[in-house]
Amino acid sequence: MKKLINSPDDVVQESLRGMEAAHADILKVNYDPAYIVRADAPVKNKVGVISGGGSGHEPMHGGFVGRGMLDAACPGAVFTSPTPDQMEEATKAVSSGQGVLHIVKNYTGDVLNFETAADLCQAEGIEVEAVVVDDDVAVKDSLYTAGRRGVGTTVLMEKIVGAAAERGMSLKEVADLARKVNAQGRSMGMALTSCTVPSAGKPTFELGEGEIELGIGIHGEPGRERTALKTARELVDYMGEAIFSDLPYKSGDDVIVMVNGMGGTPLIELYLLYAELERVAKARGITIKRRLVGNYITSLEMQGFSITALKCDDQMVQLWDDPVHTAGLRWGV
Amino acid sequence: MITLSQILAWISQLDAVYTENKAYLTELDSAIGDADHGINMARGFSAARKALEESPPADIGAALKAVSMTLIKTVGGASGPLYGTVFLKASVTCMGQETIDEEGLERLFSEGFRGVQQRGKAQVGDKTMIDAWDPAVTALKEARSSGGGVAAMLQAAAAAAEAGRDATVPLVARKGRASYLGERSKGHQDPGATSTALLFAAARDTLS
């Protein structure tokens, strides 16, 4: 394993130290229990918005803490859910009496830990609503599985819902909006290479030269199929079809999209992929109103990318355009 | 009558049992999960035993609540909140009590079971710890209603939990990470049902 670290055990903690030092104007870090919080928290008369999950997906979630997005984020160990004590303390730190929204990605550990945290917060008199993101079309959604995984829509939700809370919307309004974003967002990813979890020391899975994994999860979980390498055009055709046929989207729809790098993909390739996505959307009569191209929800150093599409209305676009000031996203300020 | 010192002995025993079975539980979990169940359970119950030693609880409810909070903070993954909920709900049934009788024992385990059922939303047959919990609690209640004492209740519960654990082998997982494997989860014993069977065996050995 070749990584720019000191010791596998200290990766998360030492990275948090760097983040705090680099972005002291935006955020503060609490180390025990660990959470990243807006420097000006709690913000008066505002619904708090927090999220959390395993580390290794940076900039999500800590990089989205700041004005117009998250009030706090709880980092777990790499690819491992944080624990309820982190979520409870983060919730208290951002609570201004208007209630707090928990944005939870659909993994059994994350869901159970956030539910437990919500119980603890409610016992302390803080009103909490939780919204679960489950947007990964690569995974079968049925009564017989834990349901779809939560991936790229989380980033778009954190931006839109964060703006809504900043505008002063109520907890119920913010939670309803979050559920709407989840219902209208779809994602799919693919990998050219595996990633290596620092404490494991070896790649999570093996891919042969010329092999790719279609439908990969953000922790290197297997997806739909392992297949031979395809061109960017073929990949975006396949993933675009999987996403746009799932909702289903129809001609005349407006979308916000994200072409996201998994951590080890150069921007030259991500822009090339974005051009292909514009082509696919146009052929279906779908208008891309806003877009993100870059590394936003990563899997350590994995090479690969994901596409997220969110069917949007005017309100979502306006909230998207609202000012945001975080380490990972910044405009209008 | 079950005393506070027996409850403390049960938690110490769980620390020993999960430490002893750390590799075994992790191996079961690596087949159909994410290969950390044994490590997580051993870490959680060691921390729970230490917490009870460092600040001795005044009664059984306080002891179980301290165990719950420690598990929730230290186990992680899905098992932390699930076992944490068991002990949290169980603690509510015996707050302020220094001893519990047969009725109290039944309430302790049935409330703990109800909590884990609500939290995990799994049914019998989903290949989860519920497959051990459900028959164990049923057997415990039956033993009491047919006039059995604490020893008979825990004997029956432990045996039923083990049978439930064995019955998970041919099942297809429908909850948790293993559910994504579908048919491929067949033929593997569920790690959560296994750790639950160990929990009841330790109760039989220390609370009777």
Coordinates of C-alpha atoms in Angstrom, one line a residue:
Chain A
M1 CA 0.0 0.0 0.0
K2 CA 1.4 3.4 -1.0
K3 CA -0.4 6.3 0.7
L4 CA 0.5 9.8 1.9
I5 CA -0.2 9.0 5.5
N6 CA 1.7 8.7 8.8
S7 CA -0.2 5.7 10.2
P8 CA -3.4 3.9 9.1
D9 CA -4.9 4.4 12.6
D10 CA -4.5 8.2 12.6
V11 CA -5.7 9.0 9.1
V12 CA -9.2 10.4 10.0
Q13 CA -8.0 12.4 13.0
E14 CA -5.0 13.9 11.3
S15 CA -7.0 14.8 8.2
L16 CA -9.5 16.6 10.5
R17 CA -6.7 18.6 12.0
G18 CA -5.6 19.7 8.5
M19 CA -9.1 20.6 7.5
E20 CA -9.7 22.7 10.6
A21 CA -6.4 24.5 10.0
A22 CA -7.1 25.1 6.3
H23 CA -10.7 26.4 6.8
A24 CA -10.8 28.1 10.1
D25 CA -13.0 30.8 8.7
I26 CA -15.7 28.3 7.8
L27 CA -15.6 25.5 10.3
K28 CA -14.5 24.1 13.7
V29 CA -13.7 20.5 14.6
N30 CA -14.7 18.8 17.8
Y31 CA -12.5 15.7 18.3
D32 CA -14.3 13.7 21.1
P33 CA -16.8 12.8 19.8
A34 CA -15.8 13.8 16.3
Y35 CA -17.8 16.3 14.4
I36 CA -17.2 19.2 12.0
V37 CA -19.4 22.2 12.7
R38 CA -20.0 25.6 11.2
A39 CA -17.7 28.2 12.8
D40 CA -20.8 30.4 13.6
A41 CA -23.0 27.5 14.9
P42 CA -25.7 27.5 16.2
V43 CA -27.2 29.9 13.7
K44 CA -30.1 31.7 15.4
N45 CA -33.7 31.0 14.2
K46 CA -32.5 28.5 11.6
V47 CA -33.3 24.8 11.2
G48 CA -30.0 22.8 11.7
V49 CA -29.0 20.5 8.9
I50 CA -26.5 17.8 9.6
S51 CA -25.2 14.7 7.9
G52 CA -22.5 12.1 8.4
G53 CA -21.1 8.8 7.3
G54 CA -17.9 6.9 6.9
S55 CA -14.7 8.9 6.0
G56 CA -13.0 8.4 2.6
H57 CA -15.7 10.2 0.5
E58 CA -14.2 13.7 0.8
P59 CA -15.2 16.4 0.2
M60 CA -18.5 14.8 1.4
H61 CA -19.6 15.5 4.1
G62 CA -17.2 17.7 6.0
G63 CA -16.4 19.8 2.9
F64 CA -20.0 20.8 2.7
V65 CA -20.2 22.3 6.2
G66 CA -20.7 26.1 6.0
R67 CA -23.1 28.8 5.2
G68 CA -25.9 27.7 2.8
M69 CA -25.2 23.9 3.2
L70 CA -24.6 21.7 6.3
D71 CA -24.4 23.0 9.9
A72 CA -22.4 19.9 10.9
A73 CA -21.0 16.6 9.7
C74 CA -20.1 13.5 11.6
P75 CA -17.1 11.6 10.2
G76 CA -16.9 7.8 11.0
A77 CA -13.8 5.7 10.5
V78 CA -13.0 5.1 6.8
F79 CA -16.1 3.5 5.2
T80 CA -17.7 2.9 8.6
S81 CA -20.8 4.6 10.0
P82 CA -20.2 7.2 12.8
T83 CA -21.8 6.5 16.1
P84 CA -24.9 8.0 17.8
D85 CA -22.9 10.0 20.4
Q86 CA -21.2 12.0 17.5
M87 CA -24.6 12.7 15.9
E88 CA -26.2 13.6 19.2
E89 CA -23.4 16.1 20.1
A90 CA -23.4 17.6 16.6
T91 CA -27.2 18.0 16.7
K92 CA -26.9 19.8 20.1
A93 CA -24.2 22.0 18.7
V94 CA -26.3 23.2 15.8
S95 CA -29.7 23.4 17.5
S96 CA -31.2 26.8 17.8
G97 CA -34.6 25.6 18.8
Q98 CA -36.0 25.3 15.3
G99 CA -35.3 21.6 15.0
V100 CA -32.6 19.7 13.2
L101 CA -32.7 17.6 10.0
H102 CA -30.5 14.5 9.7
I103 CA -29.5 13.6 6.1
V104 CA -28.7 9.8 6.2
K105 CA -27.4 7.6 3.3
N106 CA -29.2 4.3 3.1
Y107 CA -26.7 1.8 4.6
T108 CA -28.0 -0.3 7.5
G109 CA -25.3 0.9 9.9
D110 CA -25.8 4.6 9.1
V111 CA -29.6 4.3 9.3
L112 CA -29.6 2.5 12.7
N113 CA -27.0 4.8 14.2
F114 CA -28.9 7.9 13.1
E115 CA -32.2 6.5 14.4
T116 CA -30.6 5.8 17.7
A117 CA -29.2 9.4 17.8
A118 CA -32.6 10.8 16.9
D119 CA -34.1 9.0 19.9
L120 CA -31.4 10.4 22.2
C121 CA -31.9 13.9 20.8
Q122 CA -35.7 13.7 21.2
A123 CA -35.2 12.6 24.8
E124 CA -33.3 15.8 25.3
G125 CA -36.1 17.9 23.8
I126 CA -34.6 18.6 20.4
E127 CA -37.0 18.0 17.5
V128 CA -35.3 15.8 14.8
E129 CA -36.5 14.7 11.4
A130 CA -34.4 12.3 9.4
V131 CA -34.4 11.8 5.6
V132 CA -32.8 8.8 4.0
V133 CA -31.2 9.0 0.6
D134 CA -31.5 5.9 -1.6
D135 CA -30.8 6.9 -5.2
D136 CA -28.4 4.2 -6.6
V137 CA -30.1 2.6 -9.6
A138 CA -27.4 0.0 -9.8
V139 CA -28.9 -1.9 -6.8
K140 CA -32.2 -3.6 -7.0
D141 CA -34.8 -2.0 -4.8
S142 CA -37.1 -4.7 -3.4
L143 CA -38.6 -5.9 -0.2
Y144 CA -35.9 -8.5 -0.1
T145 CA -32.9 -6.3 0.2
A146 CA -31.9 -3.4 2.4
G147 CA -33.0 -1.2 -0.5
R148 CA -31.0 1.2 -2.8
R149 CA -27.8 2.7 -1.6
G150 CA -27.4 6.4 -0.9
V151 CA -24.9 8.1 -3.2
G152 CA -24.6 11.2 -5.4
T153 CA -28.1 12.7 -4.7
T154 CA -26.8 13.3 -1.2
V155 CA -24.6 16.1 -2.4
L156 CA -27.4 17.9 -4.4
M157 CA -29.7 17.4 -1.4
E158 CA -27.2 19.0 1.0
K159 CA -26.9 22.1 -1.2
I160 CA -30.6 22.6 -1.9
V161 CA -31.9 21.7 1.6
G162 CA -29.1 23.8 3.2
A163 CA -30.2 26.8 1.2
A164 CA -33.8 26.2 2.2
A165 CA -32.8 26.2 5.9
E166 CA -30.8 29.3 5.4
R167 CA -33.8 31.0 3.9
G168 CA -35.7 30.3 7.1
M169 CA -38.0 27.4 6.0
S170 CA -39.4 25.3 8.9
L171 CA -38.2 21.8 9.8
K172 CA -41.2 20.2 8.2
E173 CA -40.8 22.2 4.9
V174 CA -37.1 21.4 4.8
A175 CA -37.7 17.7 5.4
D176 CA -40.4 17.6 2.8
L177 CA -38.1 19.2 0.3
A178 CA -35.4 16.8 1.1
R179 CA -37.8 13.8 0.5
K180 CA -38.8 15.4 -2.8
V181 CA -35.1 15.7 -3.8
N182 CA -34.5 12.1 -3.0
A183 CA -37.6 10.9 -4.8
Q184 CA -36.5 12.8 -8.0
G185 CA -32.8 12.0 -7.9
R186 CA -31.0 9.0 -9.4
S187 CA -27.4 8.0 -9.6
M188 CA -25.1 5.3 -11.0
G189 CA -21.3 4.8 -10.7
M190 CA -18.6 2.7 -12.3
A191 CA -14.9 1.9 -11.4
L192 CA -11.8 1.4 -13.4
T193 CA -9.8 0.5 -10.3
S194 CA -10.3 -0.5 -6.7
C195 CA -9.5 1.6 -3.7
T196 CA -7.5 0.6 -0.6
V197 CA -8.9 1.2 2.9
P198 CA -5.8 2.3 5.0
S199 CA -6.5 -0.1 7.8
A200 CA -7.0 -3.0 5.4
G201 CA -3.8 -2.3 3.6
K202 CA -4.8 -4.0 0.4
P203 CA -7.3 -3.3 -2.4
T204 CA -10.9 -3.9 -1.6
F205 CA -11.4 -5.9 -4.8
E206 CA -9.3 -6.9 -7.8
L207 CA -10.0 -5.7 -11.4
G208 CA -8.0 -7.2 -14.2
E209 CA -6.3 -5.0 -16.9
G210 CA -9.1 -4.0 -19.3
E211 CA -11.9 -4.9 -16.8
I212 CA -14.4 -2.5 -15.2
E213 CA -17.1 -2.7 -12.6
L214 CA -20.4 -1.2 -13.6
G215 CA -22.7 0.0 -10.8
I216 CA -20.0 0.2 -8.2
G217 CA -20.9 1.4 -4.7
I218 CA -19.0 4.2 -3.0
H219 CA -17.3 1.7 -0.7
G220 CA -16.2 -0.6 -3.5
E221 CA -19.3 -2.8 -3.2
P222 CA -20.0 -4.8 -6.4
G223 CA -22.6 -3.4 -8.8
R224 CA -24.5 -4.8 -11.7
E225 CA -21.7 -6.5 -13.7
R226 CA -18.0 -6.8 -14.3
T227 CA -17.3 -6.3 -18.0
A228 CA -14.6 -5.2 -20.5
L229 CA -13.6 -1.6 -20.7
K230 CA -15.8 0.5 -22.9
T231 CA -15.4 4.0 -24.5
A232 CA -16.6 7.0 -22.6
R233 CA -19.5 7.3 -25.1
E234 CA -20.7 3.8 -24.5
L235 CA -20.4 4.1 -20.7
V236 CA -22.4 7.3 -20.6
D237 CA -25.0 5.8 -23.0
Y238 CA -25.4 2.8 -20.6
M239 CA -25.4 4.8 -17.4
G240 CA -27.6 7.5 -18.8
E241 CA -30.1 4.9 -19.9
A242 CA -30.1 3.3 -16.5
I243 CA -30.7 6.6 -14.8
F244 CA -33.1 8.3 -17.2
S245 CA -35.3 5.3 -17.7
D246 CA -35.6 4.6 -14.0
L247 CA -37.7 7.6 -12.7
P248 CA -38.8 7.8 -15.6
Y249 CA -37.7 11.1 -17.0
K250 CA -39.5 12.5 -20.0
S251 CA -38.9 14.9 -22.8
G252 CA -39.2 18.5 -21.5
D253 CA -37.9 17.7 -18.0
D254 CA -35.3 20.0 -16.4
V255 CA -32.5 18.5 -14.4
I256 CA -29.5 19.3 -12.2
V257 CA -26.7 16.9 -12.9
M258 CA -23.4 15.9 -11.4
V259 CA -20.5 14.2 -13.2
N260 CA -18.5 13.0 -10.2
G261 CA -15.0 11.6 -10.0
M262 CA -14.4 8.7 -7.6
G263 CA -11.1 10.3 -6.4
G264 CA -8.5 9.1 -8.9
T265 CA -10.1 10.4 -12.1
P266 CA -8.5 13.4 -13.8
L267 CA -10.7 16.4 -14.7
I268 CA -9.8 16.1 -18.4
E269 CA -11.8 12.8 -18.4
L270 CA -14.7 14.2 -16.3
Y271 CA -15.2 17.1 -18.7
L272 CA -15.1 14.7 -21.6
L273 CA -17.8 12.6 -19.8
Y274 CA -19.9 15.7 -19.2
A275 CA -20.0 16.4 -22.9
E276 CA -21.3 12.9 -23.5
L277 CA -23.9 13.4 -20.8
E278 CA -25.1 16.6 -22.5
R279 CA -25.5 14.7 -25.7
V280 CA -27.5 11.9 -24.0
A281 CA -29.8 14.4 -22.2
K282 CA -30.4 16.4 -25.4
A283 CA -31.3 13.3 -27.3
R284 CA -34.0 12.7 -24.7
G285 CA -35.3 16.2 -24.7
I286 CA -34.0 16.8 -21.2
T287 CA -32.6 20.2 -20.3
I288 CA -29.6 20.4 -18.0
K289 CA -30.3 23.6 -15.9
R290 CA -27.3 23.4 -13.6
R291 CA -24.3 21.0 -13.2
L292 CA -21.4 20.0 -11.1
V293 CA -18.3 18.4 -12.7
G294 CA -15.5 17.3 -10.3
N295 CA -14.8 15.2 -7.2
Y296 CA -17.6 15.5 -4.7
I297 CA -18.4 12.1 -3.4
T298 CA -15.4 9.9 -3.7
S299 CA -14.1 6.5 -2.8
L300 CA -10.6 7.3 -1.6
E301 CA -8.3 6.9 -4.7
M302 CA -10.6 4.9 -6.9
Q303 CA -10.6 5.6 -10.6
G304 CA -14.0 5.9 -12.0
F305 CA -17.0 8.2 -12.0
S306 CA -20.7 8.5 -11.3
I307 CA -23.6 10.3 -12.8
T308 CA -26.4 11.9 -10.8
A309 CA -29.5 13.4 -12.3
L310 CA -32.1 15.3 -10.2
K311 CA -35.4 16.2 -11.9
C312 CA -35.8 19.8 -10.8
D313 CA -38.4 22.6 -10.6
D314 CA -37.9 26.4 -10.4
Q315 CA -37.7 26.4 -6.6
M316 CA -34.9 23.8 -6.6
V317 CA -32.9 25.8 -9.2
Q318 CA -33.4 29.0 -7.2
L319 CA -32.2 27.2 -4.0
W320 CA -29.3 25.8 -6.0
D321 CA -28.3 29.3 -7.0
D322 CA -28.4 30.7 -3.4
P323 CA -25.0 31.6 -1.9
V324 CA -22.9 28.8 -0.5
H325 CA -19.6 29.0 1.4
T326 CA -18.0 25.7 2.2
A327 CA -14.6 24.1 1.6
G328 CA -16.0 22.0 -1.2
L329 CA -18.6 24.3 -2.9
R330 CA -18.5 28.0 -3.0
W331 CA -20.5 30.6 -5.1
G332 CA -22.5 33.8 -4.7
V333 CA -20.4 35.0 -1.7
Chain B
M1 CA -34.1 -14.0 42.3
I2 CA -31.4 -12.4 40.1
T3 CA -29.1 -10.0 41.8
L4 CA -27.1 -7.0 40.6
S5 CA -23.8 -8.9 41.1
Q6 CA -25.1 -11.7 38.8
I7 CA -25.9 -9.1 36.1
L8 CA -22.4 -7.7 36.4
A9 CA -21.1 -11.3 36.1
W10 CA -23.2 -11.7 32.9
I11 CA -21.5 -8.7 31.3
S12 CA -18.0 -9.9 32.3
Q13 CA -18.9 -13.2 30.9
L14 CA -20.0 -11.6 27.6
D15 CA -16.7 -9.8 27.4
A16 CA -14.9 -13.1 27.8
V17 CA -17.2 -15.0 25.4
Y18 CA -17.0 -12.4 22.6
T19 CA -13.3 -12.0 23.0
E20 CA -12.9 -15.7 22.7
N21 CA -15.2 -15.9 19.7
K22 CA -13.8 -12.7 18.0
A23 CA -12.2 -14.5 15.1
Y24 CA -15.1 -17.0 14.7
L25 CA -17.8 -14.2 14.5
T26 CA -15.6 -12.1 12.1
E27 CA -15.1 -15.1 9.9
L28 CA -18.9 -15.7 9.7
D29 CA -19.3 -12.0 8.9
S30 CA -16.6 -12.0 6.2
A31 CA -18.6 -14.6 4.2
I32 CA -21.8 -12.5 4.0
G33 CA -21.1 -9.1 5.6
D34 CA -18.2 -6.7 6.1
A35 CA -15.9 -8.8 8.3
D36 CA -16.1 -6.8 11.5
H37 CA -18.7 -8.4 13.8
G38 CA -16.4 -10.2 16.2
I39 CA -14.0 -7.3 16.4
N40 CA -16.9 -4.9 17.1
M41 CA -18.7 -7.1 19.7
A42 CA -15.4 -7.8 21.6
R43 CA -14.5 -4.1 21.6
G44 CA -18.0 -3.1 22.8
F45 CA -18.4 -5.6 25.7
S46 CA -14.8 -5.0 26.9
A47 CA -15.6 -1.3 27.1
A48 CA -18.9 -2.1 28.8
R49 CA -17.2 -4.3 31.5
K50 CA -14.6 -1.5 32.1
A51 CA -17.4 1.1 32.3
L52 CA -19.2 -0.9 35.0
E53 CA -15.9 -1.4 36.9
E54 CA -15.0 2.2 36.8
S55 CA -18.3 3.5 38.0
P56 CA -20.2 0.8 39.8
P57 CA -24.0 1.1 39.2
A58 CA -26.4 1.3 42.0
D59 CA -29.0 -1.0 40.6
I60 CA -29.7 -3.4 37.7
G61 CA -31.4 -0.7 35.6
A62 CA -28.5 1.6 35.9
A63 CA -26.1 -1.2 35.0
L64 CA -28.0 -2.1 31.9
K65 CA -28.3 1.5 30.9
A66 CA -24.5 2.0 31.2
V67 CA -23.9 -1.1 29.1
S68 CA -26.3 0.3 26.5
M69 CA -24.6 3.7 26.2
T70 CA -21.2 2.1 26.0
L71 CA -22.3 -0.3 23.2
I72 CA -23.9 2.5 21.3
K73 CA -20.7 4.5 21.4
T74 CA -18.1 1.8 20.8
V75 CA -19.5 -1.0 18.7
G76 CA -20.3 0.9 15.5
G77 CA -21.8 -0.6 12.3
A78 CA -25.4 -2.0 12.7
S79 CA -24.7 -4.1 15.8
G80 CA -23.9 -1.1 18.0
P81 CA -27.4 0.4 17.8
L82 CA -29.1 -3.0 17.8
Y83 CA -27.5 -4.4 20.9
G84 CA -27.5 -0.9 22.4
T85 CA -31.2 -0.8 22.0
V86 CA -31.7 -4.2 23.6
F87 CA -29.9 -3.0 26.8
L88 CA -31.6 0.4 26.7
K89 CA -35.1 -1.0 26.6
A90 CA -34.2 -3.7 29.1
S91 CA -32.9 -1.1 31.5
V92 CA -36.2 0.7 31.5
T93 CA -37.9 -2.4 33.0
C94 CA -35.8 -2.5 36.1
M95 CA -34.7 1.0 37.0
G96 CA -34.0 1.3 40.7
Q97 CA -34.2 -2.4 41.3
E98 CA -31.5 -4.4 43.0
T99 CA -33.0 -7.7 42.3
I100 CA -35.4 -9.1 39.7
D101 CA -37.7 -12.2 39.8
E102 CA -39.1 -14.4 37.1
E103 CA -41.6 -11.8 36.0
G104 CA -38.9 -9.1 35.9
L105 CA -36.6 -11.4 33.8
E106 CA -39.4 -12.0 31.3
R107 CA -40.0 -8.3 31.0
L108 CA -36.3 -7.5 30.7
F109 CA -35.9 -9.8 27.7
S110 CA -39.2 -9.2 26.0
E111 CA -38.7 -5.4 26.1
G112 CA -35.1 -5.8 24.9
F113 CA -36.4 -8.0 22.0
R114 CA -39.2 -5.5 21.2
G115 CA -36.7 -2.7 21.0
V116 CA -34.3 -4.6 18.6
Q117 CA -37.3 -5.6 16.5
Q118 CA -38.5 -2.1 16.2
R119 CA -35.1 -0.7 15.4
G120 CA -34.0 -3.3 12.9
K121 CA -37.5 -4.0 11.4
A122 CA -36.5 -7.6 10.6
Q123 CA -38.9 -10.5 10.7
V124 CA -38.2 -14.1 11.5
G125 CA -36.7 -15.8 8.5
D126 CA -34.8 -12.7 7.2
K127 CA -31.5 -14.2 8.4
T128 CA -30.7 -11.8 11.2
M129 CA -30.3 -11.9 14.9
I130 CA -34.1 -11.8 15.2
D131 CA -34.0 -15.5 14.1
A132 CA -32.4 -16.3 17.5
W133 CA -34.2 -13.6 19.5
D134 CA -37.7 -14.5 18.6
P135 CA -37.6 -18.2 19.6
A136 CA -35.5 -17.5 22.7
V137 CA -38.0 -15.0 24.1
T138 CA -40.9 -17.3 23.2
A139 CA -39.2 -20.2 25.0
L140 CA -38.5 -18.0 28.0
K141 CA -42.1 -17.0 28.3
E142 CA -43.4 -20.6 27.8
A143 CA -41.0 -21.9 30.5
R144 CA -42.3 -19.3 33.0
S145 CA -46.0 -19.9 32.2
S146 CA -45.5 -23.6 32.7
G147 CA -44.2 -22.9 36.2
G148 CA -40.4 -22.9 35.5
G149 CA -38.0 -20.8 37.6
V150 CA -35.2 -18.6 36.4
A151 CA -32.9 -21.5 35.6
A152 CA -35.6 -23.3 33.5
M153 CA -36.4 -20.1 31.7
L154 CA -32.8 -19.3 30.7
Q155 CA -32.1 -23.0 29.9
A156 CA -35.0 -23.0 27.4
A157 CA -34.1 -19.6 26.0
A158 CA -30.5 -20.5 25.4
A159 CA -31.5 -23.8 23.7
A160 CA -34.1 -22.0 21.5
A161 CA -31.6 -19.3 20.5
E162 CA -29.1 -21.9 19.4
A163 CA -31.7 -23.7 17.4
G164 CA -32.7 -20.4 15.8
R165 CA -29.1 -19.7 15.0
D166 CA -28.6 -23.0 13.3
A167 CA -31.8 -22.4 11.3
T168 CA -30.3 -19.3 9.7
V169 CA -27.9 -21.4 7.6
P170 CA -30.2 -22.3 4.7
L171 CA -31.9 -18.9 4.6
V172 CA -31.6 -16.1 2.0
A173 CA -30.8 -12.8 3.7
R174 CA -33.4 -10.1 3.4
K175 CA -32.0 -7.4 5.7
G176 CA -28.6 -5.8 6.2
R177 CA -25.6 -5.9 3.9
A178 CA -26.0 -9.7 3.3
S179 CA -29.3 -9.0 1.5
Y180 CA -27.4 -7.7 -1.5
L181 CA -25.9 -11.2 -2.0
G182 CA -29.4 -12.7 -2.5
E183 CA -29.1 -16.4 -3.2
R184 CA -25.4 -16.3 -2.5
S185 CA -26.1 -15.8 1.2
K186 CA -27.5 -19.3 1.5
G187 CA -25.4 -21.9 3.3
H188 CA -23.9 -19.4 5.7
Q189 CA -24.8 -19.1 9.4
D190 CA -25.8 -15.5 10.3
P191 CA -23.2 -13.8 12.5
G192 CA -25.9 -11.7 14.4
A193 CA -27.9 -14.7 15.3
T194 CA -24.7 -16.4 16.4
S195 CA -23.8 -13.5 18.7
T196 CA -27.3 -13.5 20.1
A197 CA -27.1 -17.2 20.9
L198 CA -23.9 -16.5 22.8
L199 CA -25.7 -13.7 24.7
F200 CA -28.4 -16.2 25.9
A201 CA -25.9 -18.9 26.7
A202 CA -23.9 -16.5 28.9
A203 CA -27.2 -15.4 30.6
R204 CA -27.9 -19.1 31.4
D205 CA -24.5 -19.6 32.8
T206 CA -24.4 -16.5 35.0
L207 CA -28.0 -15.6 36.0
S208 CA -29.4 -19.0 36.9

